[in-house]
Structure formats: structure tokens, C-alpha cells
Amino acid sequence: MYNGKNVIGIVTEFNPFHEGHKYLIDSIRLRYGDCYVVAAMSGDFVQRGEPAIYDKYERTWAALQGGVDMVVQIPEMFSTSSAEDFAAGGVATLRSLGFVDILLFGSESGDPDHLMKIADLELDSGSKENAKLNAAIRDNVEAGMSYAKARAEAISLVLSGDDEKAFENILDSVSGGNPDEDLNNGKKSENIGEPGLPADAREGTGLLKKDDSSSGTMASRLLPNDILGVEYIKAVKRQGDCFRIDCIRRNQKFESAHAIRDAIKNPQSEDDVSINQSYADVDMLSDMLSYRMLQLYYLDRMSPEQPSSFTDYLDVSREIADALKKQIHDRMTFTERIEAIKSKNYTYTRISRALLHILLGISKKDVRVLRGRFFGEADMMPYVRILGIRKRARDMLGSVKTTVVTSASKYEKQLFSVRRKETIETPEELILSINASHAETLFNQDMYSADVYNKVYSPGECDDGLISYGNEFTQKFLIAD
């Protein structure tokens, strides 16, 4: 709570911010009344393994104009990771603020009880149901399914109690690919936060009830945003039951972020032409990726007895590394490299993330260390990067429980002053040094990612003339009325 008002946290990409997101914000306020809405948002790169279509400050400004009170950045190490780490990183970022009460997400089913049951099943590693779940996943993977579909079908099978009819109903609309991919053409379903407003939305109960009036077995289906919702719930539970949980049913009438991005990149009419003609696309990274791959390839040639340098990076398996080496002398775009490797074992999104992690230098080791440190109950993030805030919420900055970063250049100086100390004399100084080391890893990764992004994106202009400078060390955080 802050000033006696609920603080609602959402985890999002706003890629780009659109009417469905605006409807979510309005729906939250309709349900909770006068409250604060805080968004943990992906920065320069998103979970699908590609650059955000617009600069993070432009997306932040749109969100503030759309009613969000504060936008904080999810570190790039987590915003570009698997659905599980994306969710956990978003939850950890919101938890580190110290005043968020409720985590709310968009959902196809609008049935938190069902999603809670799935989350409990996956978390209860000692139960017979969990053992059955893991065995079913293993069998499905061995039968040729992607891990995502194997997991979805296994969950449905266990929860249905092996009832064949129930099983078929539950599987009716299960995603056939990655949890963050749409049913059509392997494209991402990005209607997170595009809710309809069910009958009990005005009741302010804190948890959405099952809508029995929905057609078919909507409350039982396990669709992409429901799957991501399960990951949010698991992250909340793993991080000490840090929030109450709520969800709002999506409304299908709103155009998806994917469709909007397609219209921006491939306008079919004057109505489709974006006001901002500048956007970022994954193939703009092709030359940088090719150069980075050459570096790693020749590192491997110089040390053939060592494991491949490619496999140091998050999401890069031995199989993906070997496939990339075969491409090393070919002139290919980022997308062409993905398509050449994609198979029943590796989805488009998984490969795209792997390539992006190679380009950005996001290593398995760093992510493993930081995941272990911040995805549990004890530790908050060493800092929270504030991208923008509305004037009515500005006083909230003084209540944040961890270090607030509104200026990258000032925070860099703070880190440098801590790391300059040559000797450690007390346990407190040791903890400070460890925290500074982890903060540096997160901060430097974010700064490097921003620099890479700004090499391919031309900053645009916001509605009020505010320009994104394309330089993290001169960019000011945004304040909106």
C-alpha cells in the first residue's frame, strides 16, 4: 500500500503500447478504484529474442500517457530469457520496490484458481502428481514434442485425472509451440494485458472468479498467457508469497501487438503507416551477429581442446552451436540463421534468444548466479531502474526499498566509488562489495544492450516534443502529468 491505496504491479513488454494495454489499465482502476499501477517492462530487447520495435523511453512515455504511474525496467538478462526467467525477473523487479501489493496479469481463462492449481502441481516436487507430470513430460519430449507442448499436454493429462473426454477438451486450444508463441505460424501471442471485463470486475474482490457463462471449456484451456500466468504465480510463491495475485480475462477484440508490429513494418494502407517511421527489427542486427560469431568461431579454432565458446551463452546448446558453426562462412540475415536451425527440437523463439544472447554476451554463468541470488525470498535487486513516472506518483521514489536509479551516469559513479575500495575490513563491507559486483553485472549488461540497440534504432520524438537521445548516460528519466 502507498498513501492508503493499493499498488498493482504488472509485468509487460508494451511492444508497442496499444489499446489492449490501455483497456487493462482502465479495467484495473475500475476494479480497484483509486490505485497506483506500476509496470515492470522489458527494456531494449524482448522475450522473443529480438529488439523492441520502439525505444524503451518512447514505450514508457506511451504507457505513462495511457495511465501507468511508474515504469521500471526488467534487467536485460531476464527480459530476454525463458518464460520462467522472464516472469521471475519481472516479479523480482516489482518486489524490490517494496510497496507493490498485487501482481495482476492478463489471462485467456480468467480463472486464477485453475492456474494456482497448476502452479502448485509444478512446485510440489515431492508429490505423486508431480512425479507423474515429469514422467509425462519426458515421454512427450521423447515422442518428438517441443518441451513447451510436452509440458502443456502433461499438465492437462494430470489435472484431468486421465479422463479422456476432459483431456481432449483441455487440449482443444493448447498452444502447439513455445509458451510465448501464438497458435498461428509460431508467432508470439502478445495479448498479455488485453482483457475483457467480466461481471465481477467492479466488486474489488482481489481475485477473479471463474466465468461460467463463457463458451466451451475456456476456463480449462491452457493457452499462452495462462501458461505465462502460471510462471508468475510460481515466481511469487518462490519469492516468499510476496504479492496477492489477480488476473483479468483478455478481450479478443483488440488487435494484438504482433499484428500492430506487422502493420508498422509492412503498411498496406495509409491507415497502417505509423506516425513514427523509425523502428527496430531483428535483421538490423545481422552484421553485428555475424561479426560476433566469427570471433567465437576463431576462439574455438585456437583452443580446440576446450568446450565451444558458443555454449557459454544462455540458451545455446551443443546442437545449436554446431549448427551455427556450419553457417559461419555464409552471408545470412539474423532471421535466415534462425530458419536454417529451427526444428522439432528447437522453436523459432528459442533459437532467436540463443542468437541474441551470443550477440549481447549474456552468459549462462552470470544468469545462473543472479537467478540464485534474486529469485528467492531473501534478496532484493541491488537497484531498480526507473524509466518514467507520473507526477502524482513521484513521491513514491522515496519509499523504494532498494537503490533507485534515475540517472545511469550517476549510478555508474556510485558503483565505481564502492569498487575502488582495495581492502575489505568488515562483514558489512564484504556484503556491499558482493552487492556491487552483482549490480555491475546487471548494470553493464543493460548499458551494453542499450548501446547495441541504439546502433540500429533512430530515436523518435514523443507527443510533447520530448526526444529519446539514444545515449543511456545522457538520457533523463521521464516525468508525465
Short mmCIF file of C-alpha atoms in Angstrom, two decimals, residues 35-452:
data_model
loop_
_atom_site.label_atom_id
_atom_site.label_comp_id
_atom_site.label_asym_id
_atom_site.label_seq_id
_atom_site.Cartn_x
_atom_site.Cartn_y
_atom_site.Cartn_z
CA CYS A 35 -4.90 2.90 -7.03
CA TYR A 36 -1.36 3.06 -8.40
CA VAL A 37 -0.31 0.94 -11.38
CA VAL A 38 3.38 0.06 -11.67
CA ALA A 39 4.74 -1.71 -14.75
CA ALA A 40 7.92 -3.80 -14.86
CA MET A 41 8.74 -3.52 -18.56
CA SER A 42 11.30 -5.09 -20.89
CA GLY A 43 13.97 -2.63 -21.94
CA ASP A 44 15.65 -2.63 -25.33
CA PHE A 45 15.18 -6.33 -26.14
CA VAL A 46 12.20 -8.59 -25.53
CA GLN A 47 11.47 -12.15 -24.52
CA ARG A 48 11.02 -13.39 -28.08
CA GLY A 49 14.73 -12.76 -28.67
CA GLU A 50 14.60 -9.59 -30.74
CA PRO A 51 14.81 -5.81 -30.29
CA ALA A 52 11.74 -3.98 -29.09
CA ILE A 53 10.09 -2.26 -32.03
CA TYR A 54 10.37 1.16 -30.36
CA ASP A 55 12.85 2.70 -27.94
CA LYS A 56 12.09 1.91 -24.29
CA TYR A 57 11.60 5.60 -23.49
CA GLU A 58 9.01 6.02 -26.24
CA ARG A 59 7.21 2.93 -24.95
CA THR A 60 7.48 4.28 -21.39
CA TRP A 61 6.03 7.62 -22.44
CA ALA A 62 3.11 5.91 -24.16
CA ALA A 63 2.46 3.85 -21.02
CA LEU A 64 2.51 6.93 -18.77
CA GLN A 65 0.11 8.70 -21.11
CA GLY A 66 -2.05 5.56 -21.01
CA GLY A 67 -2.42 5.69 -17.21
CA VAL A 68 0.55 3.72 -15.81
CA ASP A 69 2.00 5.53 -12.80
CA MET A 70 5.54 4.18 -12.85
CA VAL A 71 7.61 2.17 -15.35
CA VAL A 72 10.67 0.25 -14.16
CA GLN A 73 12.98 -1.80 -16.35
CA ILE A 74 13.38 -5.55 -16.09
CA PRO A 75 17.13 -6.28 -16.46
CA GLU A 76 18.01 -7.47 -19.97
CA MET A 77 19.38 -10.76 -18.60
CA PHE A 78 15.85 -11.71 -17.58
CA SER A 79 13.69 -9.86 -20.11
CA THR A 80 15.34 -11.82 -22.95
CA SER A 81 15.20 -15.18 -21.17
CA SER A 82 12.75 -18.09 -20.99
CA ALA A 83 9.15 -17.57 -19.89
CA GLU A 84 10.11 -18.80 -16.41
CA ASP A 85 13.01 -16.37 -16.00
CA PHE A 86 11.12 -13.52 -17.65
CA ALA A 87 8.30 -13.96 -15.13
CA ALA A 88 10.67 -14.35 -12.19
CA GLY A 89 12.70 -11.32 -13.26
CA GLY A 90 9.58 -9.20 -13.53
CA VAL A 91 8.34 -10.34 -10.12
CA ALA A 92 11.76 -9.73 -8.53
CA THR A 93 11.87 -6.23 -10.02
CA LEU A 94 8.44 -5.35 -8.64
CA ARG A 95 9.24 -6.97 -5.28
CA SER A 96 12.36 -4.84 -4.96
CA LEU A 97 10.25 -1.69 -4.96
CA GLY A 98 8.86 -2.76 -1.60
CA PHE A 99 5.34 -1.34 -1.93
CA VAL A 100 3.56 -3.42 -4.60
CA ASP A 101 0.56 -5.28 -3.14
CA ILE A 102 -0.94 -7.23 -6.03
CA LEU A 103 0.52 -8.84 -9.13
CA LEU A 104 -2.05 -8.78 -11.93
CA PHE A 105 -1.82 -10.34 -15.38
CA GLY A 106 -3.96 -10.88 -18.45
CA SER A 107 -5.34 -14.38 -18.91
CA GLU A 108 -7.32 -16.29 -21.54
CA SER A 109 -9.24 -18.26 -18.92
CA GLY A 110 -9.62 -15.59 -16.26
CA ASP A 111 -9.56 -18.45 -13.73
CA PRO A 112 -6.85 -17.91 -11.09
CA ASP A 113 -7.91 -20.95 -9.08
CA HIS A 114 -7.19 -23.23 -12.04
CA LEU A 115 -3.82 -21.53 -12.65
CA MET A 116 -2.95 -21.74 -8.95
CA LYS A 117 -3.63 -25.47 -9.05
CA ILE A 118 -1.25 -25.91 -11.98
CA ALA A 119 1.43 -23.82 -10.26
CA ASP A 120 1.11 -25.86 -7.05
CA LEU A 121 1.38 -29.07 -9.06
CA GLU A 122 4.64 -27.96 -10.66
CA LEU A 123 6.11 -26.65 -7.40
CA ASP A 124 5.25 -29.71 -5.27
CA SER A 125 8.25 -31.78 -6.35
CA GLY A 126 7.64 -34.48 -3.75
CA SER A 127 4.07 -35.36 -4.72
CA LYS A 128 2.91 -38.30 -6.80
CA GLU A 129 1.18 -35.88 -9.15
CA ASN A 130 4.43 -34.03 -9.77
CA ALA A 131 6.26 -37.31 -10.46
CA LYS A 132 3.51 -38.25 -12.90
CA LEU A 133 3.78 -34.82 -14.52
CA ASN A 134 7.54 -35.13 -15.03
CA ALA A 135 7.20 -38.63 -16.45
CA ALA A 136 4.53 -37.44 -18.89
CA ILE A 137 6.69 -34.52 -19.98
CA ARG A 138 9.63 -36.84 -20.56
CA ASP A 139 7.51 -39.25 -22.60
CA ASN A 140 6.09 -36.45 -24.72
CA VAL A 141 9.54 -34.98 -25.42
CA GLU A 142 10.82 -38.42 -26.43
CA ALA A 143 7.82 -38.70 -28.76
CA GLY A 144 9.04 -35.59 -30.61
CA MET A 145 7.10 -32.75 -28.99
CA SER A 146 8.73 -29.44 -28.12
CA TYR A 147 9.25 -29.07 -24.38
CA ALA A 148 6.55 -26.39 -24.21
CA LYS A 149 3.87 -28.55 -25.77
CA ALA A 150 5.05 -31.63 -23.86
CA ARG A 151 4.65 -29.70 -20.62
CA ALA A 152 1.24 -28.29 -21.55
CA GLU A 153 -0.16 -31.67 -22.53
CA ALA A 154 1.31 -33.34 -19.45
CA ILE A 155 -0.28 -30.76 -17.17
CA SER A 156 -3.62 -31.23 -18.86
CA LEU A 157 -3.38 -35.00 -18.57
CA VAL A 158 -2.56 -34.94 -14.86
CA LEU A 159 -5.22 -32.36 -13.97
CA SER A 160 -7.90 -34.16 -15.95
CA GLY A 161 -7.40 -37.34 -13.97
CA ASP A 162 -6.84 -39.33 -17.16
CA ASP A 163 -10.43 -38.73 -18.22
CA GLU A 164 -10.17 -38.96 -22.00
CA LYS A 165 -13.04 -36.58 -22.75
CA ALA A 166 -11.81 -33.98 -20.30
CA PHE A 167 -8.32 -34.43 -21.66
CA GLU A 168 -9.49 -33.76 -25.21
CA ASN A 169 -11.41 -30.66 -24.11
CA ILE A 170 -8.44 -29.26 -22.25
CA LEU A 171 -6.15 -29.85 -25.23
CA ASP A 172 -8.62 -28.22 -27.58
CA SER A 173 -6.71 -24.94 -27.66
CA VAL A 174 -3.35 -25.76 -26.11
CA SER A 175 -0.51 -23.94 -27.85
CA GLY A 176 1.46 -26.22 -30.10
CA GLY A 177 4.73 -24.34 -29.67
CA ASN A 178 6.65 -22.25 -27.19
CA PRO A 179 4.58 -20.88 -24.29
CA ASP A 180 5.22 -17.39 -25.62
CA GLU A 181 4.23 -18.23 -29.18
CA ASP A 182 0.86 -17.91 -30.86
CA LEU A 183 -1.07 -20.76 -32.40
CA ASN A 184 -0.58 -19.32 -35.86
CA ASN A 185 2.74 -19.64 -37.69
CA GLY A 186 4.74 -19.85 -34.49
CA LYS A 187 4.20 -16.15 -33.84
CA LYS A 188 4.14 -14.79 -30.35
CA SER A 189 0.78 -14.20 -28.73
CA GLU A 190 1.23 -10.80 -27.17
CA ASN A 191 -2.22 -10.11 -25.87
CA ILE A 192 -0.93 -10.13 -22.31
CA GLY A 193 -2.92 -7.43 -20.65
CA GLU A 194 -5.68 -7.29 -23.26
CA PRO A 195 -8.55 -8.24 -21.01
CA GLY A 196 -12.27 -8.26 -21.22
CA LEU A 197 -14.09 -7.05 -18.14
CA PRO A 198 -16.14 -9.83 -16.53
CA ALA A 199 -19.23 -9.25 -14.45
CA ASP A 200 -17.43 -9.25 -11.09
CA ALA A 201 -14.80 -6.70 -12.14
CA ARG A 202 -16.48 -3.95 -10.12
CA GLU A 203 -16.60 -5.99 -6.94
CA GLY A 204 -12.96 -5.40 -5.98
CA THR A 205 -12.63 -8.90 -4.60
CA GLY A 206 -8.94 -9.16 -5.47
CA LEU A 207 -9.36 -12.44 -7.29
CA LEU A 208 -11.28 -13.05 -10.47
CA LYS A 209 -13.85 -15.84 -10.29
CA LYS A 210 -14.49 -18.38 -12.98
CA ASP A 211 -16.84 -17.04 -15.63
CA ASP A 212 -19.29 -19.88 -16.05
CA SER A 213 -21.02 -18.06 -18.89
CA SER A 214 -18.04 -18.46 -21.20
CA SER A 215 -18.48 -20.85 -24.08
CA GLY A 216 -16.87 -24.27 -24.24
CA THR A 217 -14.19 -25.05 -21.71
CA MET A 218 -12.40 -21.69 -21.74
CA ALA A 219 -11.64 -21.87 -18.01
CA SER A 220 -9.92 -25.22 -18.54
CA ARG A 221 -7.83 -24.34 -21.56
CA LEU A 222 -4.14 -23.78 -21.21
CA LEU A 223 -3.29 -21.00 -23.66
CA PRO A 224 -0.07 -18.94 -23.89
CA ASN A 225 -0.97 -16.19 -21.42
CA ASP A 226 -2.37 -18.73 -18.98
CA ILE A 227 0.93 -20.58 -19.18
CA LEU A 228 2.82 -17.36 -18.53
CA GLY A 229 0.40 -16.64 -15.68
CA VAL A 230 1.39 -19.95 -14.10
CA GLU A 231 5.01 -18.79 -14.24
CA TYR A 232 4.07 -15.53 -12.49
CA ILE A 233 2.33 -17.47 -9.75
CA LYS A 234 5.29 -19.82 -9.32
CA ALA A 235 7.67 -16.86 -9.13
CA VAL A 236 5.51 -15.14 -6.49
CA LYS A 237 5.44 -18.31 -4.40
CA ARG A 238 9.18 -18.91 -4.75
CA GLN A 239 9.88 -15.34 -3.72
CA GLY A 240 8.06 -15.67 -0.42
CA ASP A 241 4.43 -15.23 -1.49
CA CYS A 242 5.40 -11.59 -1.98
CA PHE A 243 2.14 -10.48 -3.66
CA ARG A 244 -1.54 -11.24 -3.80
CA ILE A 245 -2.43 -12.49 -7.27
CA ASP A 246 -5.18 -11.38 -9.59
CA CYS A 247 -5.95 -11.80 -13.29
CA ILE A 248 -8.30 -10.26 -15.82
CA ARG A 249 -9.75 -12.04 -18.80
CA ARG A 250 -8.38 -10.92 -22.15
CA ASN A 251 -10.68 -9.35 -24.69
CA GLN A 252 -10.10 -10.72 -28.17
CA LYS A 253 -11.49 -7.65 -29.93
CA PHE A 254 -8.25 -5.71 -29.55
CA GLU A 255 -5.62 -6.01 -32.24
CA SER A 256 -2.56 -7.88 -30.97
CA ALA A 257 0.87 -6.30 -30.60
CA HIS A 258 2.14 -8.74 -33.22
CA ALA A 259 -0.44 -7.53 -35.75
CA ILE A 260 0.39 -3.92 -34.94
CA ARG A 261 4.11 -4.53 -35.47
CA ASP A 262 3.39 -6.20 -38.80
CA ALA A 263 1.34 -3.17 -39.88
CA ILE A 264 4.17 -0.84 -38.86
CA LYS A 265 6.80 -2.83 -40.77
CA ASN A 266 4.62 -3.67 -43.77
CA PRO A 267 1.99 -0.93 -44.17
CA GLN A 268 -0.80 -1.93 -46.53
CA SER A 269 -2.59 1.40 -46.48
CA GLU A 270 -2.23 4.96 -45.25
CA ASP A 271 -4.02 3.95 -42.05
CA ASP A 272 -1.28 1.42 -41.34
CA VAL A 273 1.56 3.92 -41.66
CA SER A 274 2.93 4.69 -38.22
CA ILE A 275 3.47 8.30 -37.16
CA ASN A 276 6.94 7.21 -36.11
CA GLN A 277 8.55 5.79 -39.24
CA SER A 278 11.58 4.55 -37.32
CA TYR A 279 11.51 1.08 -35.77
CA ALA A 280 13.92 -1.69 -34.79
CA ASP A 281 13.87 -5.10 -36.44
CA VAL A 282 15.90 -8.21 -35.68
CA ASP A 283 17.51 -8.34 -39.13
CA MET A 284 19.10 -4.95 -38.44
CA LEU A 285 21.40 -6.90 -36.09
CA SER A 286 22.59 -9.31 -38.78
CA ASP A 287 26.05 -7.83 -39.42
CA MET A 288 26.82 -7.45 -35.71
CA LEU A 289 25.76 -11.05 -35.09
CA SER A 290 27.91 -12.35 -37.98
CA TYR A 291 30.94 -10.50 -36.63
CA ARG A 292 30.37 -11.84 -33.12
CA MET A 293 30.00 -15.39 -34.43
CA LEU A 294 33.31 -15.07 -36.31
CA GLN A 295 35.03 -14.04 -33.08
CA LEU A 296 33.74 -17.10 -31.25
CA TYR A 297 34.48 -19.41 -34.17
CA TYR A 298 38.15 -18.46 -34.23
CA LEU A 299 38.40 -18.60 -30.45
CA ASP A 300 37.29 -22.23 -30.78
CA ARG A 301 39.85 -22.88 -33.51
CA MET A 302 42.63 -21.56 -31.31
CA SER A 303 41.57 -23.78 -28.39
CA PRO A 304 40.15 -26.95 -29.95
CA GLU A 305 40.61 -28.93 -26.72
CA GLN A 306 38.25 -26.58 -24.83
CA PRO A 307 34.42 -26.64 -24.91
CA SER A 308 32.92 -24.46 -27.61
CA SER A 309 32.79 -20.75 -26.76
CA PHE A 310 29.30 -20.64 -28.26
CA THR A 311 27.90 -22.82 -25.48
CA ASP A 312 28.92 -20.30 -22.82
CA TYR A 313 25.85 -18.29 -23.72
CA LEU A 314 22.32 -18.67 -22.45
CA ASP A 315 20.03 -20.96 -24.49
CA VAL A 316 22.89 -22.16 -26.72
CA SER A 317 23.05 -25.96 -26.72
CA ARG A 318 25.80 -28.05 -28.29
CA GLU A 319 23.47 -28.82 -31.19
CA ILE A 320 22.74 -25.13 -31.82
CA ALA A 321 26.46 -24.30 -31.53
CA ASP A 322 27.39 -26.95 -34.12
CA ALA A 323 24.69 -25.70 -36.49
CA LEU A 324 25.94 -22.11 -36.18
CA LYS A 325 29.50 -23.14 -36.96
CA LYS A 326 28.31 -24.68 -40.21
CA GLN A 327 26.83 -21.29 -41.16
CA ILE A 328 29.91 -19.29 -40.26
CA HIS A 329 31.08 -18.57 -43.83
CA ASP A 330 27.60 -17.88 -45.19
CA ARG A 331 26.20 -14.39 -45.57
CA MET A 332 22.87 -14.72 -43.81
CA THR A 333 20.44 -12.46 -42.03
CA PHE A 334 19.51 -12.97 -38.39
CA THR A 335 16.17 -14.46 -39.49
CA GLU A 336 17.76 -16.75 -42.06
CA ARG A 337 20.06 -18.20 -39.41
CA ILE A 338 17.06 -18.97 -37.22
CA GLU A 339 15.09 -20.59 -40.03
CA ALA A 340 18.07 -22.76 -41.01
CA ILE A 341 18.31 -24.23 -37.49
CA LYS A 342 14.64 -24.41 -36.48
CA SER A 343 13.42 -27.96 -35.95
CA LYS A 344 11.03 -30.00 -33.86
CA ASN A 345 13.53 -29.76 -31.01
CA TYR A 346 14.13 -26.01 -31.21
CA THR A 347 11.43 -23.40 -31.76
CA TYR A 348 11.97 -20.13 -33.58
CA THR A 349 11.88 -18.19 -30.31
CA ARG A 350 14.40 -20.44 -28.55
CA ILE A 351 16.91 -20.04 -31.39
CA SER A 352 16.31 -16.30 -31.65
CA ARG A 353 17.02 -15.93 -27.94
CA ALA A 354 20.16 -18.03 -28.29
CA LEU A 355 21.47 -15.81 -31.10
CA LEU A 356 20.59 -12.67 -29.19
CA HIS A 357 22.40 -13.93 -26.09
CA ILE A 358 25.50 -14.57 -28.21
CA LEU A 359 25.32 -11.05 -29.61
CA LEU A 360 24.73 -9.38 -26.23
CA GLY A 361 27.16 -11.62 -24.34
CA ILE A 362 24.57 -12.94 -21.86
CA SER A 363 26.28 -15.95 -20.34
CA LYS A 364 24.80 -19.00 -18.65
CA LYS A 365 27.14 -18.48 -15.69
CA ASP A 366 26.05 -14.90 -14.98
CA VAL A 367 22.36 -15.71 -15.27
CA ARG A 368 22.74 -18.76 -13.01
CA VAL A 369 24.45 -16.67 -10.31
CA LEU A 370 21.95 -13.83 -10.46
CA ARG A 371 18.97 -16.17 -10.64
CA GLY A 372 20.16 -17.88 -7.47
CA ARG A 373 20.63 -14.56 -5.74
CA PHE A 374 17.43 -12.70 -6.60
CA PHE A 375 14.77 -15.31 -7.42
CA GLY A 376 14.38 -16.50 -3.83
CA GLU A 377 12.89 -14.93 -0.74
CA ALA A 378 15.85 -13.12 0.78
CA ASP A 379 17.46 -10.62 -1.53
CA MET A 380 16.09 -7.70 -3.49
CA MET A 381 17.63 -6.46 -6.71
CA PRO A 382 20.64 -4.22 -5.95
CA TYR A 383 18.92 -1.39 -7.79
CA VAL A 384 15.75 -0.59 -9.71
CA ARG A 385 15.99 1.42 -12.91
CA ILE A 386 13.17 3.95 -13.13
CA LEU A 387 12.33 4.79 -16.74
CA GLY A 388 9.42 7.10 -16.09
CA ILE A 389 6.84 8.25 -13.57
CA ARG A 390 3.70 10.36 -13.38
CA LYS A 391 3.81 13.44 -11.18
CA ARG A 392 1.10 12.09 -8.88
CA ALA A 393 3.34 9.14 -8.01
CA ARG A 394 6.69 10.93 -7.83
CA ASP A 395 6.82 10.81 -4.03
CA MET A 396 6.85 7.00 -4.28
CA LEU A 397 10.53 7.15 -5.29
CA GLY A 398 11.40 7.94 -1.68
CA SER A 399 9.74 4.73 -0.49
CA VAL A 400 11.59 2.29 -2.78
CA LYS A 401 13.39 -0.32 -0.64
CA THR A 402 16.45 -0.68 -2.85
CA THR A 403 18.69 1.79 -4.71
CA VAL A 404 16.76 3.96 -7.15
CA VAL A 405 18.47 4.65 -10.48
CA THR A 406 17.10 7.57 -12.46
CA SER A 407 20.46 8.55 -14.00
CA ALA A 408 22.80 5.93 -15.47
CA SER A 409 25.83 8.24 -15.26
CA LYS A 410 25.29 8.99 -11.55
CA TYR A 411 24.80 5.33 -10.71
CA GLU A 412 27.96 4.37 -12.59
CA LYS A 413 29.90 6.78 -10.37
CA GLN A 414 28.32 5.23 -7.25
CA LEU A 415 29.38 1.75 -8.33
CA PHE A 416 32.87 2.94 -9.13
CA SER A 417 33.30 4.51 -5.71
CA VAL A 418 32.34 1.24 -3.99
CA ARG A 419 34.59 -0.91 -6.17
CA ARG A 420 37.57 1.42 -5.71
CA LYS A 421 37.98 0.27 -2.12
CA GLU A 422 41.03 -2.01 -2.11
CA THR A 423 40.60 -3.72 1.26
CA ILE A 424 37.55 -5.21 2.94
CA GLU A 425 37.63 -4.98 6.71
CA THR A 426 34.13 -5.80 7.95
CA PRO A 427 31.32 -8.22 7.05
CA GLU A 428 29.21 -5.22 6.04
CA GLU A 429 31.88 -4.12 3.57
CA LEU A 430 32.04 -7.66 2.16
CA ILE A 431 28.26 -7.70 1.58
CA LEU A 432 28.47 -4.26 -0.01
CA SER A 433 31.25 -5.47 -2.31
CA ILE A 434 29.27 -8.58 -3.37
CA ASN A 435 26.16 -6.49 -4.00
CA ALA A 436 28.22 -4.04 -6.04
CA SER A 437 29.63 -6.90 -8.11
CA HIS A 438 26.15 -8.22 -8.93
CA ALA A 439 24.92 -4.70 -9.59
CA GLU A 440 27.78 -4.13 -12.02
CA THR A 441 26.94 -7.31 -13.90
CA LEU A 442 23.29 -6.28 -14.34
CA PHE A 443 24.06 -2.61 -15.00
CA ASN A 444 26.85 -3.17 -17.52
CA GLN A 445 24.73 -5.69 -19.40
CA ASP A 446 21.89 -3.19 -19.61
CA MET A 447 24.22 -0.43 -20.78
CA TYR A 448 25.82 -2.65 -23.42
CA SER A 449 22.42 -3.83 -24.65
CA ALA A 450 21.26 -0.23 -24.92
CA ASP A 451 24.33 0.70 -26.94
CA VAL A 452 23.76 -2.21 -29.32
#
